[in-house]
Amino acid sequence: MISIISNRKSRPFVIRKKILGAAIVSITFLAAAMVITIALVMLGHFLIKGIPNISWEFLSQAPRNNNTEGGIFPAIYGTTFLVLTMALLGVPVGTATAVYLTEYAKQNSLFARSVRFGVNTLAGVPSIVFGLFGVGFFVHFIGSGIDGVLGNTSSVWGQPALIWAAATLAVLTLPVVIVSVEEALRAVPRELREASLALGATKWQTVWRIVLPNSMTGILTGSILAVGRGAGEVAPIIFVGAVYSLPELPSKITDQFMHLGYHLFVLATQSPDVEAAMPKQYATTIVLLMLTFILNFTATFIRSRIRNKK
């Protein structure tokens, strides 16, 4: 009798729990569906508007007639040049910092906590602030200092240039690189480190031959995604090297450059003929999205290949 009464009392509780569980599943599913719907609608809109305006002429020629004719090849070239330089500057520094914090630094030391605080602070700084920092530190301080040491009578290094834009974006992407590499390094089992040290390997040999190879998947993936984030930034590079038009392609790191994001910004805000420039805006957006997708696909492909080899 007592058990029957207790079952009757617990039945409403079980029903409420099932209803609550179903409601949570429905809400989370709707949230996920909303995200994918927004992404698909956005992508579909740009594809419908942009694909008809993409041609070989658009991809291989320079802009003409206030960007109402011609193409965006100088912007593609400048963006590619910038991304490669940024990766060469930022990824090694971020990886080295993560290796030190994970493998060498005492986790509760003042220095390690200060570095992590700095990384977290950088991650929250607006991108426009990095542009102002790039002008003040890289262009005027370091660049002008190099000109002074070399005895240049005119500004060669002390002016906005591709190298300073790449350095600024490298600083901007450092938090992403450091955090992703740290996570990849921590994922390596401690037993592997201990076994290597027990066999007589030094700390550096263990890091170089055991830890880094086993975390390479995460390192490459995080680095490529960080570079992809930097490739789409526009606000910082306006201050440190990006221009709207150039008579010729940049050939040195001290040259200024055109950039897809900045090119799109100028088309949308400063074009004398908005209607004529609109197709170019959508086509440029497609090319910029393709660059981002290529970087993301590369990260996924590299991760899969390395995992399959293991």
Short mmCIF file of N, CA and C in Angstrom, two decimals, residues 138-309:
data_model
loop_
_atom_site.label_atom_id
_atom_site.label_comp_id
_atom_site.label_asym_id
_atom_site.label_seq_id
_atom_site.Cartn_x
_atom_site.Cartn_y
_atom_site.Cartn_z
N PHE A 138 55.44 50.23 -34.11
CA PHE A 138 56.16 49.63 -35.24
C PHE A 138 56.64 50.68 -36.25
N VAL A 139 55.73 51.57 -36.66
CA VAL A 139 56.08 52.53 -37.71
C VAL A 139 57.00 53.62 -37.18
N HIS A 140 56.54 54.35 -36.15
CA HIS A 140 57.29 55.53 -35.70
C HIS A 140 58.48 55.18 -34.81
N PHE A 141 58.34 54.17 -33.96
CA PHE A 141 59.44 53.86 -33.05
C PHE A 141 60.46 52.92 -33.70
N ILE A 142 60.02 51.73 -34.10
CA ILE A 142 60.96 50.77 -34.68
C ILE A 142 61.37 51.19 -36.09
N GLY A 143 60.41 51.53 -36.93
CA GLY A 143 60.73 51.89 -38.31
C GLY A 143 61.63 53.10 -38.41
N SER A 144 61.27 54.17 -37.69
CA SER A 144 62.11 55.37 -37.72
C SER A 144 63.47 55.09 -37.10
N GLY A 145 63.50 54.22 -36.09
CA GLY A 145 64.79 53.85 -35.50
C GLY A 145 65.69 53.12 -36.49
N ILE A 146 65.11 52.23 -37.28
CA ILE A 146 65.89 51.52 -38.30
C ILE A 146 66.42 52.51 -39.35
N ASP A 147 65.57 53.46 -39.76
CA ASP A 147 66.03 54.48 -40.71
C ASP A 147 67.19 55.28 -40.14
N GLY A 148 67.10 55.60 -38.83
CA GLY A 148 68.19 56.35 -38.21
C GLY A 148 69.48 55.56 -38.16
N VAL A 149 69.38 54.28 -37.84
CA VAL A 149 70.58 53.43 -37.77
C VAL A 149 71.20 53.26 -39.16
N LEU A 150 70.36 53.09 -40.17
CA LEU A 150 70.86 52.89 -41.54
C LEU A 150 71.26 54.19 -42.21
N GLY A 151 70.92 55.31 -41.59
CA GLY A 151 71.27 56.60 -42.18
C GLY A 151 70.44 56.98 -43.38
N ASN A 152 69.20 56.49 -43.45
CA ASN A 152 68.33 56.83 -44.58
C ASN A 152 67.88 58.29 -44.47
N THR A 153 68.04 59.03 -45.55
CA THR A 153 67.63 60.43 -45.56
C THR A 153 66.12 60.59 -45.72
N SER A 154 65.48 59.61 -46.31
CA SER A 154 64.02 59.60 -46.44
C SER A 154 63.47 58.35 -45.75
N SER A 155 62.20 58.40 -45.42
CA SER A 155 61.59 57.28 -44.70
C SER A 155 61.46 56.06 -45.60
N VAL A 156 62.13 54.99 -45.21
CA VAL A 156 62.00 53.71 -45.89
C VAL A 156 61.24 52.73 -45.00
N TRP A 157 61.73 52.62 -43.77
CA TRP A 157 61.08 51.75 -42.79
C TRP A 157 60.09 52.53 -41.92
N GLY A 158 60.32 53.82 -41.74
CA GLY A 158 59.48 54.62 -40.86
C GLY A 158 58.24 55.15 -41.50
N GLN A 159 57.54 54.34 -42.25
CA GLN A 159 56.28 54.70 -42.88
C GLN A 159 55.39 53.46 -42.93
N PRO A 160 54.07 53.63 -43.08
CA PRO A 160 53.20 52.46 -43.17
C PRO A 160 53.64 51.52 -44.29
N ALA A 161 53.72 50.24 -43.98
CA ALA A 161 54.22 49.26 -44.94
C ALA A 161 53.67 47.88 -44.60
N LEU A 162 53.84 46.96 -45.52
CA LEU A 162 53.33 45.61 -45.35
C LEU A 162 53.92 44.93 -44.13
N ILE A 163 55.20 45.12 -43.87
CA ILE A 163 55.85 44.46 -42.74
C ILE A 163 55.23 44.90 -41.41
N TRP A 164 54.87 46.19 -41.31
CA TRP A 164 54.28 46.68 -40.06
C TRP A 164 52.83 46.24 -39.93
N ALA A 165 52.13 46.14 -41.05
CA ALA A 165 50.76 45.60 -41.00
C ALA A 165 50.79 44.13 -40.57
N ALA A 166 51.74 43.36 -41.10
CA ALA A 166 51.86 41.95 -40.73
C ALA A 166 52.24 41.81 -39.26
N ALA A 167 53.15 42.67 -38.78
CA ALA A 167 53.54 42.61 -37.37
C ALA A 167 52.37 42.96 -36.46
N THR A 168 51.58 43.95 -36.85
CA THR A 168 50.42 44.34 -36.06
C THR A 168 49.40 43.21 -35.98
N LEU A 169 49.12 42.58 -37.11
CA LEU A 169 48.18 41.46 -37.11
C LEU A 169 48.74 40.25 -36.38
N ALA A 170 50.07 40.08 -36.41
CA ALA A 170 50.68 38.98 -35.66
C ALA A 170 50.45 39.17 -34.17
N VAL A 171 50.58 40.41 -33.68
CA VAL A 171 50.29 40.69 -32.27
C VAL A 171 48.82 40.44 -31.97
N LEU A 172 47.95 40.83 -32.89
CA LEU A 172 46.51 40.64 -32.69
C LEU A 172 46.14 39.17 -32.57
N THR A 173 46.80 38.32 -33.36
CA THR A 173 46.45 36.89 -33.37
C THR A 173 47.24 36.08 -32.34
N LEU A 174 48.19 36.70 -31.66
CA LEU A 174 48.99 35.95 -30.67
C LEU A 174 48.14 35.23 -29.63
N PRO A 175 47.12 35.86 -29.02
CA PRO A 175 46.34 35.14 -28.02
C PRO A 175 45.72 33.85 -28.56
N VAL A 176 45.22 33.88 -29.79
CA VAL A 176 44.61 32.68 -30.36
C VAL A 176 45.65 31.59 -30.55
N VAL A 177 46.82 31.96 -31.06
CA VAL A 177 47.89 30.98 -31.28
C VAL A 177 48.34 30.39 -29.95
N ILE A 178 48.59 31.24 -28.97
CA ILE A 178 49.11 30.77 -27.68
C ILE A 178 48.12 29.83 -27.00
N VAL A 179 46.85 30.21 -26.95
CA VAL A 179 45.85 29.38 -26.27
C VAL A 179 45.67 28.04 -26.98
N SER A 180 45.59 28.06 -28.31
CA SER A 180 45.38 26.81 -29.05
C SER A 180 46.59 25.89 -28.94
N VAL A 181 47.79 26.45 -28.97
CA VAL A 181 48.99 25.61 -28.85
C VAL A 181 49.11 25.07 -27.43
N GLU A 182 48.78 25.88 -26.43
CA GLU A 182 48.80 25.39 -25.05
C GLU A 182 47.85 24.20 -24.88
N GLU A 183 46.67 24.30 -25.41
CA GLU A 183 45.71 23.19 -25.31
C GLU A 183 46.23 21.95 -26.01
N ALA A 184 46.88 22.14 -27.16
CA ALA A 184 47.42 20.99 -27.88
C ALA A 184 48.56 20.33 -27.09
N LEU A 185 49.40 21.13 -26.47
CA LEU A 185 50.51 20.59 -25.68
C LEU A 185 50.01 19.86 -24.44
N ARG A 186 48.99 20.41 -23.79
CA ARG A 186 48.46 19.77 -22.58
C ARG A 186 47.75 18.46 -22.90
N ALA A 187 47.31 18.29 -24.15
CA ALA A 187 46.63 17.05 -24.53
C ALA A 187 47.59 15.87 -24.66
N VAL A 188 48.89 16.14 -24.72
CA VAL A 188 49.88 15.05 -24.80
C VAL A 188 49.98 14.39 -23.42
N PRO A 189 49.80 13.07 -23.32
CA PRO A 189 49.84 12.40 -22.01
C PRO A 189 51.15 12.63 -21.27
N ARG A 190 51.05 12.88 -19.98
CA ARG A 190 52.25 13.10 -19.18
C ARG A 190 53.13 11.86 -19.13
N GLU A 191 52.54 10.69 -19.31
CA GLU A 191 53.33 9.45 -19.29
C GLU A 191 54.39 9.45 -20.39
N LEU A 192 54.09 10.04 -21.54
CA LEU A 192 55.08 10.10 -22.62
C LEU A 192 56.28 10.94 -22.22
N ARG A 193 56.01 12.07 -21.56
CA ARG A 193 57.11 12.91 -21.09
C ARG A 193 57.96 12.17 -20.07
N GLU A 194 57.29 11.53 -19.12
CA GLU A 194 58.02 10.83 -18.05
C GLU A 194 58.83 9.67 -18.61
N ALA A 195 58.28 8.95 -19.59
CA ALA A 195 59.02 7.84 -20.20
C ALA A 195 60.26 8.34 -20.93
N SER A 196 60.13 9.46 -21.63
CA SER A 196 61.28 10.03 -22.34
C SER A 196 62.37 10.46 -21.38
N LEU A 197 61.98 11.14 -20.31
CA LEU A 197 62.97 11.58 -19.32
C LEU A 197 63.61 10.39 -18.62
N ALA A 198 62.82 9.33 -18.38
CA ALA A 198 63.37 8.14 -17.72
C ALA A 198 64.40 7.43 -18.58
N LEU A 199 64.29 7.58 -19.91
CA LEU A 199 65.26 6.95 -20.82
C LEU A 199 66.51 7.80 -21.01
N GLY A 200 66.58 8.93 -20.32
CA GLY A 200 67.79 9.75 -20.38
C GLY A 200 67.71 10.96 -21.26
N ALA A 201 66.58 11.22 -21.86
CA ALA A 201 66.45 12.40 -22.72
C ALA A 201 66.39 13.66 -21.86
N THR A 202 66.91 14.75 -22.40
CA THR A 202 66.83 16.02 -21.70
C THR A 202 65.43 16.61 -21.86
N LYS A 203 65.19 17.67 -21.12
CA LYS A 203 63.88 18.32 -21.21
C LYS A 203 63.61 18.81 -22.63
N TRP A 204 64.61 19.46 -23.25
CA TRP A 204 64.43 19.97 -24.60
C TRP A 204 64.25 18.84 -25.61
N GLN A 205 65.01 17.76 -25.47
CA GLN A 205 64.84 16.62 -26.37
C GLN A 205 63.44 16.03 -26.25
N THR A 206 62.91 16.00 -25.04
CA THR A 206 61.56 15.49 -24.83
C THR A 206 60.52 16.38 -25.51
N VAL A 207 60.71 17.69 -25.35
CA VAL A 207 59.78 18.62 -25.98
C VAL A 207 59.85 18.51 -27.50
N TRP A 208 61.08 18.46 -28.04
CA TRP A 208 61.28 18.49 -29.49
C TRP A 208 60.86 17.18 -30.17
N ARG A 209 61.15 16.05 -29.53
CA ARG A 209 60.94 14.75 -30.18
C ARG A 209 59.67 14.03 -29.74
N ILE A 210 59.12 14.42 -28.61
CA ILE A 210 57.93 13.73 -28.09
C ILE A 210 56.71 14.65 -28.06
N VAL A 211 56.85 15.78 -27.38
CA VAL A 211 55.68 16.64 -27.15
C VAL A 211 55.21 17.31 -28.43
N LEU A 212 56.12 17.99 -29.12
CA LEU A 212 55.72 18.72 -30.33
C LEU A 212 55.17 17.81 -31.43
N PRO A 213 55.82 16.68 -31.75
CA PRO A 213 55.23 15.82 -32.79
C PRO A 213 53.83 15.30 -32.43
N ASN A 214 53.62 14.99 -31.16
CA ASN A 214 52.32 14.46 -30.75
C ASN A 214 51.23 15.53 -30.63
N SER A 215 51.64 16.78 -30.64
CA SER A 215 50.66 17.87 -30.56
C SER A 215 50.58 18.67 -31.85
N MET A 216 51.24 18.18 -32.90
CA MET A 216 51.33 18.94 -34.14
C MET A 216 49.96 19.19 -34.77
N THR A 217 49.04 18.24 -34.62
CA THR A 217 47.70 18.43 -35.18
C THR A 217 47.04 19.68 -34.62
N GLY A 218 47.02 19.79 -33.30
CA GLY A 218 46.41 20.96 -32.67
C GLY A 218 47.15 22.24 -32.94
N ILE A 219 48.48 22.16 -33.00
CA ILE A 219 49.29 23.36 -33.26
C ILE A 219 48.98 23.92 -34.64
N LEU A 220 49.00 23.05 -35.65
CA LEU A 220 48.74 23.51 -37.02
C LEU A 220 47.31 24.02 -37.18
N THR A 221 46.37 23.30 -36.60
CA THR A 221 44.98 23.72 -36.72
C THR A 221 44.75 25.08 -36.08
N GLY A 222 45.23 25.25 -34.85
CA GLY A 222 45.06 26.52 -34.16
C GLY A 222 45.77 27.67 -34.86
N SER A 223 46.96 27.39 -35.38
CA SER A 223 47.72 28.44 -36.06
C SER A 223 47.02 28.89 -37.34
N ILE A 224 46.52 27.93 -38.11
CA ILE A 224 45.85 28.29 -39.37
C ILE A 224 44.56 29.06 -39.09
N LEU A 225 43.81 28.66 -38.08
CA LEU A 225 42.59 29.38 -37.74
C LEU A 225 42.90 30.79 -37.24
N ALA A 226 44.01 30.94 -36.50
CA ALA A 226 44.42 32.28 -36.06
C ALA A 226 44.80 33.15 -37.24
N VAL A 227 45.52 32.58 -38.19
CA VAL A 227 45.89 33.32 -39.39
C VAL A 227 44.64 33.70 -40.18
N GLY A 228 43.66 32.80 -40.23
CA GLY A 228 42.42 33.10 -40.91
C GLY A 228 41.68 34.26 -40.27
N ARG A 229 41.75 34.34 -38.95
CA ARG A 229 41.12 35.47 -38.27
C ARG A 229 41.83 36.77 -38.63
N GLY A 230 43.16 36.74 -38.63
CA GLY A 230 43.91 37.94 -38.98
C GLY A 230 43.72 38.37 -40.41
N ALA A 231 43.51 37.41 -41.31
CA ALA A 231 43.37 37.73 -42.73
C ALA A 231 42.15 38.60 -43.00
N GLY A 232 41.12 38.48 -42.18
CA GLY A 232 39.91 39.25 -42.40
C GLY A 232 39.84 40.57 -41.67
N GLU A 233 40.84 40.88 -40.85
CA GLU A 233 40.83 42.13 -40.11
C GLU A 233 41.12 43.32 -41.02
N VAL A 234 40.36 44.38 -40.84
CA VAL A 234 40.53 45.57 -41.67
C VAL A 234 40.97 46.78 -40.85
N ALA A 235 40.36 46.97 -39.68
CA ALA A 235 40.62 48.18 -38.90
C ALA A 235 42.10 48.42 -38.61
N PRO A 236 42.88 47.41 -38.18
CA PRO A 236 44.29 47.70 -37.86
C PRO A 236 45.11 48.09 -39.08
N ILE A 237 44.87 47.45 -40.22
CA ILE A 237 45.75 47.67 -41.36
C ILE A 237 45.50 49.01 -42.04
N ILE A 238 44.36 49.65 -41.76
CA ILE A 238 44.12 50.98 -42.32
C ILE A 238 45.21 51.95 -41.85
N PHE A 239 45.68 51.76 -40.63
CA PHE A 239 46.68 52.66 -40.06
C PHE A 239 48.10 52.34 -40.52
N VAL A 240 48.36 51.09 -40.86
CA VAL A 240 49.76 50.65 -40.99
C VAL A 240 50.14 50.11 -42.36
N GLY A 241 49.41 50.47 -43.42
CA GLY A 241 49.94 50.06 -44.71
C GLY A 241 48.95 49.83 -45.83
N ALA A 242 47.68 49.56 -45.53
CA ALA A 242 46.72 49.27 -46.59
C ALA A 242 46.33 50.56 -47.31
N VAL A 243 46.23 50.48 -48.63
CA VAL A 243 45.83 51.62 -49.44
C VAL A 243 44.72 51.18 -50.40
N TYR A 244 44.05 52.17 -50.97
CA TYR A 244 42.93 51.89 -51.86
C TYR A 244 43.38 51.53 -53.26
N SER A 245 44.46 52.14 -53.71
CA SER A 245 44.91 51.91 -55.08
C SER A 245 46.43 52.04 -55.14
N LEU A 246 47.05 51.24 -56.00
CA LEU A 246 48.50 51.26 -56.19
C LEU A 246 48.81 51.20 -57.68
N PRO A 247 49.88 51.91 -58.11
CA PRO A 247 50.25 51.83 -59.52
C PRO A 247 50.87 50.50 -59.91
N GLU A 248 51.45 49.80 -58.92
CA GLU A 248 52.08 48.50 -59.20
C GLU A 248 52.01 47.62 -57.96
N LEU A 249 52.25 46.33 -58.15
CA LEU A 249 52.17 45.38 -57.05
C LEU A 249 53.34 45.57 -56.09
N PRO A 250 53.13 45.34 -54.79
CA PRO A 250 54.25 45.43 -53.84
C PRO A 250 55.25 44.32 -54.09
N SER A 251 56.53 44.67 -54.04
CA SER A 251 57.60 43.69 -54.26
C SER A 251 58.50 43.55 -53.05
N LYS A 252 58.36 44.46 -52.06
CA LYS A 252 59.19 44.43 -50.86
C LYS A 252 58.28 44.56 -49.64
N ILE A 253 58.81 44.15 -48.51
CA ILE A 253 58.03 44.24 -47.28
C ILE A 253 57.87 45.67 -46.80
N THR A 254 58.63 46.60 -47.37
CA THR A 254 58.49 48.01 -47.01
C THR A 254 57.51 48.75 -47.92
N ASP A 255 56.89 48.04 -48.85
CA ASP A 255 55.90 48.66 -49.74
C ASP A 255 54.53 48.65 -49.09
N GLN A 256 53.69 49.58 -49.52
CA GLN A 256 52.28 49.53 -49.14
C GLN A 256 51.56 48.51 -50.01
N PHE A 257 50.33 48.18 -49.68
CA PHE A 257 49.64 47.07 -50.35
C PHE A 257 48.15 47.31 -50.37
N MET A 258 47.48 46.60 -51.25
CA MET A 258 46.01 46.58 -51.28
C MET A 258 45.53 45.32 -50.56
N HIS A 259 44.34 45.41 -49.97
CA HIS A 259 43.80 44.32 -49.17
C HIS A 259 42.32 44.13 -49.50
N LEU A 260 41.90 42.88 -49.56
CA LEU A 260 40.51 42.59 -49.94
C LEU A 260 39.50 43.24 -49.00
N GLY A 261 39.75 43.14 -47.70
CA GLY A 261 38.82 43.71 -46.74
C GLY A 261 38.73 45.22 -46.84
N TYR A 262 39.87 45.87 -46.95
CA TYR A 262 39.88 47.33 -47.07
C TYR A 262 39.29 47.76 -48.41
N HIS A 263 39.59 47.00 -49.45
CA HIS A 263 39.02 47.28 -50.77
C HIS A 263 37.49 47.22 -50.72
N LEU A 264 36.97 46.22 -50.04
CA LEU A 264 35.52 46.09 -49.89
C LEU A 264 34.94 47.25 -49.09
N PHE A 265 35.64 47.65 -48.04
CA PHE A 265 35.19 48.78 -47.21
C PHE A 265 35.10 50.07 -48.04
N VAL A 266 36.11 50.33 -48.85
CA VAL A 266 36.11 51.55 -49.67
C VAL A 266 35.02 51.48 -50.73
N LEU A 267 34.85 50.31 -51.34
CA LEU A 267 33.78 50.16 -52.34
C LEU A 267 32.41 50.47 -51.73
N ALA A 268 32.20 50.05 -50.50
CA ALA A 268 30.89 50.19 -49.86
C ALA A 268 30.65 51.59 -49.31
N THR A 269 31.70 52.34 -49.00
CA THR A 269 31.52 53.62 -48.30
C THR A 269 31.97 54.84 -49.09
N GLN A 270 32.87 54.66 -50.06
CA GLN A 270 33.45 55.83 -50.71
C GLN A 270 33.37 55.79 -52.23
N SER A 271 32.65 54.86 -52.78
CA SER A 271 32.56 54.76 -54.23
C SER A 271 31.70 55.89 -54.78
N PRO A 272 32.16 56.58 -55.84
CA PRO A 272 31.35 57.66 -56.42
C PRO A 272 30.08 57.17 -57.11
N ASP A 273 30.08 55.91 -57.54
CA ASP A 273 28.91 55.32 -58.19
C ASP A 273 28.53 54.05 -57.44
N VAL A 274 27.62 54.20 -56.48
CA VAL A 274 27.27 53.08 -55.59
C VAL A 274 26.65 51.93 -56.37
N GLU A 275 25.76 52.23 -57.29
CA GLU A 275 25.07 51.18 -58.04
C GLU A 275 26.04 50.39 -58.91
N ALA A 276 26.98 51.09 -59.55
CA ALA A 276 27.94 50.40 -60.41
C ALA A 276 28.92 49.57 -59.60
N ALA A 277 29.21 50.01 -58.36
CA ALA A 277 30.17 49.30 -57.52
C ALA A 277 29.55 48.13 -56.77
N MET A 278 28.21 48.08 -56.68
CA MET A 278 27.56 47.03 -55.90
C MET A 278 27.92 45.62 -56.35
N PRO A 279 27.90 45.29 -57.65
CA PRO A 279 28.30 43.94 -58.06
C PRO A 279 29.73 43.60 -57.66
N LYS A 280 30.62 44.61 -57.70
CA LYS A 280 32.01 44.38 -57.30
C LYS A 280 32.10 44.09 -55.80
N GLN A 281 31.22 44.72 -55.01
CA GLN A 281 31.22 44.47 -53.57
C GLN A 281 30.90 43.01 -53.27
N TYR A 282 29.84 42.51 -53.90
CA TYR A 282 29.44 41.12 -53.65
C TYR A 282 30.50 40.14 -54.16
N ALA A 283 31.07 40.42 -55.32
CA ALA A 283 32.09 39.53 -55.85
C ALA A 283 33.33 39.53 -54.98
N THR A 284 33.72 40.70 -54.47
CA THR A 284 34.87 40.79 -53.56
C THR A 284 34.59 40.03 -52.27
N THR A 285 33.35 40.13 -51.78
CA THR A 285 32.97 39.39 -50.57
C THR A 285 33.13 37.89 -50.78
N ILE A 286 32.72 37.39 -51.93
CA ILE A 286 32.85 35.96 -52.23
C ILE A 286 34.31 35.54 -52.20
N VAL A 287 35.18 36.35 -52.79
CA VAL A 287 36.61 36.02 -52.82
C VAL A 287 37.18 36.01 -51.41
N LEU A 288 36.80 36.99 -50.58
CA LEU A 288 37.29 37.04 -49.20
C LEU A 288 36.78 35.84 -48.40
N LEU A 289 35.52 35.47 -48.60
CA LEU A 289 34.98 34.28 -47.94
C LEU A 289 35.69 33.01 -48.40
N MET A 290 36.02 32.95 -49.68
CA MET A 290 36.73 31.78 -50.21
C MET A 290 38.10 31.65 -49.57
N LEU A 291 38.77 32.78 -49.35
CA LEU A 291 40.07 32.75 -48.68
C LEU A 291 39.93 32.18 -47.27
N THR A 292 38.90 32.61 -46.55
CA THR A 292 38.66 32.10 -45.20
C THR A 292 38.32 30.62 -45.23
N PHE A 293 37.48 30.20 -46.17
CA PHE A 293 37.10 28.79 -46.27
C PHE A 293 38.31 27.93 -46.62
N ILE A 294 39.18 28.44 -47.48
CA ILE A 294 40.38 27.68 -47.85
C ILE A 294 41.27 27.46 -46.63
N LEU A 295 41.43 28.49 -45.82
CA LEU A 295 42.25 28.34 -44.61
C LEU A 295 41.60 27.35 -43.64
N ASN A 296 40.29 27.44 -43.45
CA ASN A 296 39.61 26.51 -42.55
C ASN A 296 39.67 25.07 -43.08
N PHE A 297 39.47 24.91 -44.38
CA PHE A 297 39.55 23.58 -44.98
C PHE A 297 40.96 23.01 -44.86
N THR A 298 41.96 23.88 -45.05
CA THR A 298 43.35 23.42 -44.90
C THR A 298 43.61 22.93 -43.49
N ALA A 299 43.10 23.66 -42.50
CA ALA A 299 43.28 23.23 -41.11
C ALA A 299 42.63 21.88 -40.87
N THR A 300 41.42 21.69 -41.38
CA THR A 300 40.72 20.42 -41.20
C THR A 300 41.43 19.29 -41.94
N PHE A 301 41.90 19.57 -43.15
CA PHE A 301 42.58 18.55 -43.95
C PHE A 301 43.89 18.11 -43.29
N ILE A 302 44.67 19.07 -42.81
CA ILE A 302 45.94 18.74 -42.16
C ILE A 302 45.69 17.92 -40.90
N ARG A 303 44.68 18.31 -40.13
CA ARG A 303 44.36 17.57 -38.91
C ARG A 303 43.98 16.13 -39.23
N SER A 304 43.17 15.94 -40.26
CA SER A 304 42.74 14.59 -40.63
C SER A 304 43.91 13.75 -41.13
N ARG A 305 44.78 14.35 -41.94
CA ARG A 305 45.92 13.61 -42.47
C ARG A 305 46.86 13.15 -41.37
N ILE A 306 47.14 14.05 -40.44
CA ILE A 306 48.06 13.69 -39.35
C ILE A 306 47.45 12.62 -38.47
N ARG A 307 46.15 12.72 -38.19
CA ARG A 307 45.49 11.70 -37.36
C ARG A 307 45.48 10.35 -38.06
N ASN A 308 45.27 10.34 -39.37
CA ASN A 308 45.26 9.07 -40.11
C ASN A 308 46.64 8.42 -40.12
N LYS A 309 47.69 9.24 -40.20
CA LYS A 309 49.05 8.69 -40.19
C LYS A 309 49.38 8.06 -38.85
#
